[in-house]
Every structure is written in C-alpha cells, then in structure tokens.
C-alpha atoms as a PDB file:
ATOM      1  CA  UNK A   1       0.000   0.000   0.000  1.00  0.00           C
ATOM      2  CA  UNK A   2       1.212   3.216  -1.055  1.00  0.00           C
ATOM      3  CA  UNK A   3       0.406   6.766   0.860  1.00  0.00           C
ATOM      4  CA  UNK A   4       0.812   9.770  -0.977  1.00  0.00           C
ATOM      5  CA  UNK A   5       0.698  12.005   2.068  1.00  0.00           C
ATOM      6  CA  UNK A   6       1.931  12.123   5.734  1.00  0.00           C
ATOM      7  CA  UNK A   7       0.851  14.760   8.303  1.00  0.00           C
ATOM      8  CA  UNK A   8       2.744  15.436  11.513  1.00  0.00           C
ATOM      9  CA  UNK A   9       1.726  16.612  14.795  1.00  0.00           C
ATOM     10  CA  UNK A  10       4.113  18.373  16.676  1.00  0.00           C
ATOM     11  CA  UNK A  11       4.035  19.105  20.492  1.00  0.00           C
ATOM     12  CA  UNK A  12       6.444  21.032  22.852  1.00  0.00           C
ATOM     13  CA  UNK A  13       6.555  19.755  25.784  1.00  0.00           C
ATOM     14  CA  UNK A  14       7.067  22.076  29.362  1.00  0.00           C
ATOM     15  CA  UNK A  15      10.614  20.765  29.065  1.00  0.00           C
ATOM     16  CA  UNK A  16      11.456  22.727  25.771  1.00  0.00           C
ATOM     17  CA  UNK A  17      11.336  19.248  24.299  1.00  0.00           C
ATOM     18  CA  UNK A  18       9.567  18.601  20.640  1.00  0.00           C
ATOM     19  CA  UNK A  19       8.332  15.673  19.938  1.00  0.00           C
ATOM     20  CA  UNK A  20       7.041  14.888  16.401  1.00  0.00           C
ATOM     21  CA  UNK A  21       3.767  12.297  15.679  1.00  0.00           C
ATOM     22  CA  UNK A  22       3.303  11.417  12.132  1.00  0.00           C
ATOM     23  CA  UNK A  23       0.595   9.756  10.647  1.00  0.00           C
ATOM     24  CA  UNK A  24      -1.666   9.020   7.320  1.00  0.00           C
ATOM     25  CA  UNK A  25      -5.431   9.473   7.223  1.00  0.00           C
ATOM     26  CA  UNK A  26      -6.699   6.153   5.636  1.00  0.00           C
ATOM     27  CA  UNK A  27     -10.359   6.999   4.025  1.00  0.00           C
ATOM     28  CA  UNK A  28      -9.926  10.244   5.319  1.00  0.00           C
ATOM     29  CA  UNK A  29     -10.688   9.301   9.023  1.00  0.00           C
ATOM     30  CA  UNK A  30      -8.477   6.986  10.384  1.00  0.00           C
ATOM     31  CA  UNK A  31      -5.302   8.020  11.811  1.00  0.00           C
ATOM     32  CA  UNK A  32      -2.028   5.687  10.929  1.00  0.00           C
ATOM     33  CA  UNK A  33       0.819   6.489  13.390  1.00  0.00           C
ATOM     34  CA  UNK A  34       4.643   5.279  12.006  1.00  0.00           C
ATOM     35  CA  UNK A  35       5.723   2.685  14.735  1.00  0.00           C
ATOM     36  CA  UNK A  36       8.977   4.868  14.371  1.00  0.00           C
ATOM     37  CA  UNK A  37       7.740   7.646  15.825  1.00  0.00           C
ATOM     38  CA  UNK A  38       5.993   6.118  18.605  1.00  0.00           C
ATOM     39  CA  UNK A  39       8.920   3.418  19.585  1.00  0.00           C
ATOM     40  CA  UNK A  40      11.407   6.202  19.637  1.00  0.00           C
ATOM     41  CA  UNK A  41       8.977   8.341  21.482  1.00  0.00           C
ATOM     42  CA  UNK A  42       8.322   5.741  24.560  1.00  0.00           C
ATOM     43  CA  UNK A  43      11.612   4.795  24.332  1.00  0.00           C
ATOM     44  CA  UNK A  44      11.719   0.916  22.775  1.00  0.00           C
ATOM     45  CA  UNK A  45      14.534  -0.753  20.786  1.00  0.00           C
ATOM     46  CA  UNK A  46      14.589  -0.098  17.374  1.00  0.00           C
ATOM     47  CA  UNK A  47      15.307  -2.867  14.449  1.00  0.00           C
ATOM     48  CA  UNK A  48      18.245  -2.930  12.561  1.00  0.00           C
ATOM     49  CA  UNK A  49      16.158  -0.876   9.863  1.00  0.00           C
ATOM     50  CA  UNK A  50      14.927   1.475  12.529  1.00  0.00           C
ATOM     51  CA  UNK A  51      11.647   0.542  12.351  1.00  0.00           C
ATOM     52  CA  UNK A  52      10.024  -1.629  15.620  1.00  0.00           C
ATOM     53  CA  UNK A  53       8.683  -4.619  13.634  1.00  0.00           C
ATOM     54  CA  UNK A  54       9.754  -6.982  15.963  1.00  0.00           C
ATOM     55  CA  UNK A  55       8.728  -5.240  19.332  1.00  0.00           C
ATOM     56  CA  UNK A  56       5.601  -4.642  18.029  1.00  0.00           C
ATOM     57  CA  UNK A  57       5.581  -8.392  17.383  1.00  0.00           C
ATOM     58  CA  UNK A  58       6.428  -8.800  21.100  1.00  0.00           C
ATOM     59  CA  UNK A  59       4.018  -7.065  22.543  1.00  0.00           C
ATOM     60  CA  UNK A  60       0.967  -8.410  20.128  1.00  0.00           C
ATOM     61  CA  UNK A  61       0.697  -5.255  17.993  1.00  0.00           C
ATOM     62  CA  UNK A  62      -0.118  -5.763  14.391  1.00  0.00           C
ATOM     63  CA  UNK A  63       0.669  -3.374  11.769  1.00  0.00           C
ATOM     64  CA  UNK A  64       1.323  -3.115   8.076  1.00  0.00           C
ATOM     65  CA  UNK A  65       3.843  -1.804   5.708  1.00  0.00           C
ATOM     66  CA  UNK A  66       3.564   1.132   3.586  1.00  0.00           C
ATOM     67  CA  UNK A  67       5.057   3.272   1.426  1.00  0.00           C
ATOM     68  CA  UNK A  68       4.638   6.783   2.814  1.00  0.00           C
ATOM     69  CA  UNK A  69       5.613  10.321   1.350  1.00  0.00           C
ATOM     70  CA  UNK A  70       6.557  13.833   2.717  1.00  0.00           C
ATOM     71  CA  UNK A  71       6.018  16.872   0.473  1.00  0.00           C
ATOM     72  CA  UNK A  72       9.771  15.977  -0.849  1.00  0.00           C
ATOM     73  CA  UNK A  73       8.853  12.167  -2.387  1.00  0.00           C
ATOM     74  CA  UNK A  74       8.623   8.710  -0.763  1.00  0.00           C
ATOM     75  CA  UNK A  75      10.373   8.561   2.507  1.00  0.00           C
ATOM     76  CA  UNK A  76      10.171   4.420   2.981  1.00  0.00           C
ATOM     77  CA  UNK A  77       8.368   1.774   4.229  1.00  0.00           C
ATOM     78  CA  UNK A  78       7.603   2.303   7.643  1.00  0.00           C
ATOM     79  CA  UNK A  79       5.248  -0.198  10.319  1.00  0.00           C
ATOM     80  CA  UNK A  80       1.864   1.728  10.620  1.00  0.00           C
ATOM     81  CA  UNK A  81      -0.140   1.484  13.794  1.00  0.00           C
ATOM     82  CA  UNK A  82      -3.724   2.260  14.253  1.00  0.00           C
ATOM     83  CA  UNK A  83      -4.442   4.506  17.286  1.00  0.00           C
ATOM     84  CA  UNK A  84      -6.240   2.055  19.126  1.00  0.00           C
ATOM     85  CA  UNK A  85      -2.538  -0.248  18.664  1.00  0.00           C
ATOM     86  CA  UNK A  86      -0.936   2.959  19.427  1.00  0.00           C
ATOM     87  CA  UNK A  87      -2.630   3.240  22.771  1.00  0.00           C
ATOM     88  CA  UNK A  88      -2.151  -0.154  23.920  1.00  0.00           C
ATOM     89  CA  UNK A  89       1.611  -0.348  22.645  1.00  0.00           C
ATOM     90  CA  UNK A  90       2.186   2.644  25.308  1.00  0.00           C
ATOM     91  CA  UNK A  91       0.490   0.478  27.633  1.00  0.00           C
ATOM     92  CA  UNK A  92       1.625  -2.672  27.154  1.00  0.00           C
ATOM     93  CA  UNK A  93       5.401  -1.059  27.163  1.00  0.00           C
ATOM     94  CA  UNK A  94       4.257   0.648  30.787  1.00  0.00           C
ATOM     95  CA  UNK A  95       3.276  -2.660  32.525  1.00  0.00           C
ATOM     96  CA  UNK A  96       6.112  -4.152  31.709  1.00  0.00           C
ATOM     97  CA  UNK A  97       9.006  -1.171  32.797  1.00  0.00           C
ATOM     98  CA  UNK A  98       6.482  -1.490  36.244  1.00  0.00           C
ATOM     99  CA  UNK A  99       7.406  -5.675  36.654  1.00  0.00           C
ATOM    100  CA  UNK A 100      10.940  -5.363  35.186  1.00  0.00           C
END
C-alpha cells in the first residue's frame, strides 16, 4: 500500500522538548501512526532498519507496511499502527518497565 501524504503533529513539551507524531489518514478518518515515531517516542529498541517490527511483534501489535511520502517524495516503508494499537503499545510497554 502506497500513501501519498503524511501529516505530523508536533508538540512542545514544558521541558522545551519537541516531539514529532506522524501519521496518514486512511479513508480520510483513520489516523495511521509510524511505529517509528511512537517506539522512539516511549523509548523501545529499534530494528536494525529502525523501524520496531519486531517489538511490536512482542508485545501483540499488528501493523502493516507502507510506502509513505513527505512533500519531498517517498520517505520508505515504515510499520503503521492504528491509534487504538498505538494506545495499547504505550500500555503494554508501561506494565512491563512497572514488573521489570
């Protein structure tokens, strides 16, 4: 699957910190989030690619590869996570930095 277009959300944080969000619209409603940005953002171990393929393997998250573009031209293919996986990724990583 090919997406012509990503968008980003950016947020400062209180810190001074910026941290980026980017996602595709899929029908124009639902929200794709890279695993990329969201691994690096909670803090998981990336893949040799640096994509999280395999950690979103271990915690049960599925996903699908796509070809995604920026306003220069196709940036990759990149894991894509629905929100719903998104959420539960950041939870599932929580419960287990808590029992580690």
């Amino acid at each position: 699957m090919n997406f012509p277009r990503i968008n980003t959300m950016t947020t400062e944080m209180h810190t001074g910190e910026v941290q980026r969000l980017r996602f595709v619209l899929l029908n124009g409603s639902a929200a794709y989030f890279l695993a990329k940005d969201i691994g690096s953002l909670i803090g998981l171990r990336a893949d040799d690619d640096g994509d999280y393929r395999s950690v979103l393997g271990q915690f049960g998250i599925s996903f699908f590869d796509a070809v995604v573009s920026d306003h220069t031209g196709p940036i990759g293919s990149h894991a894509l996570i629905t929100e719903h996986d998104y959420r539960q990724l950041i939870s599932e990583a929580a419960k287990r930095l808590v029992t580690a």
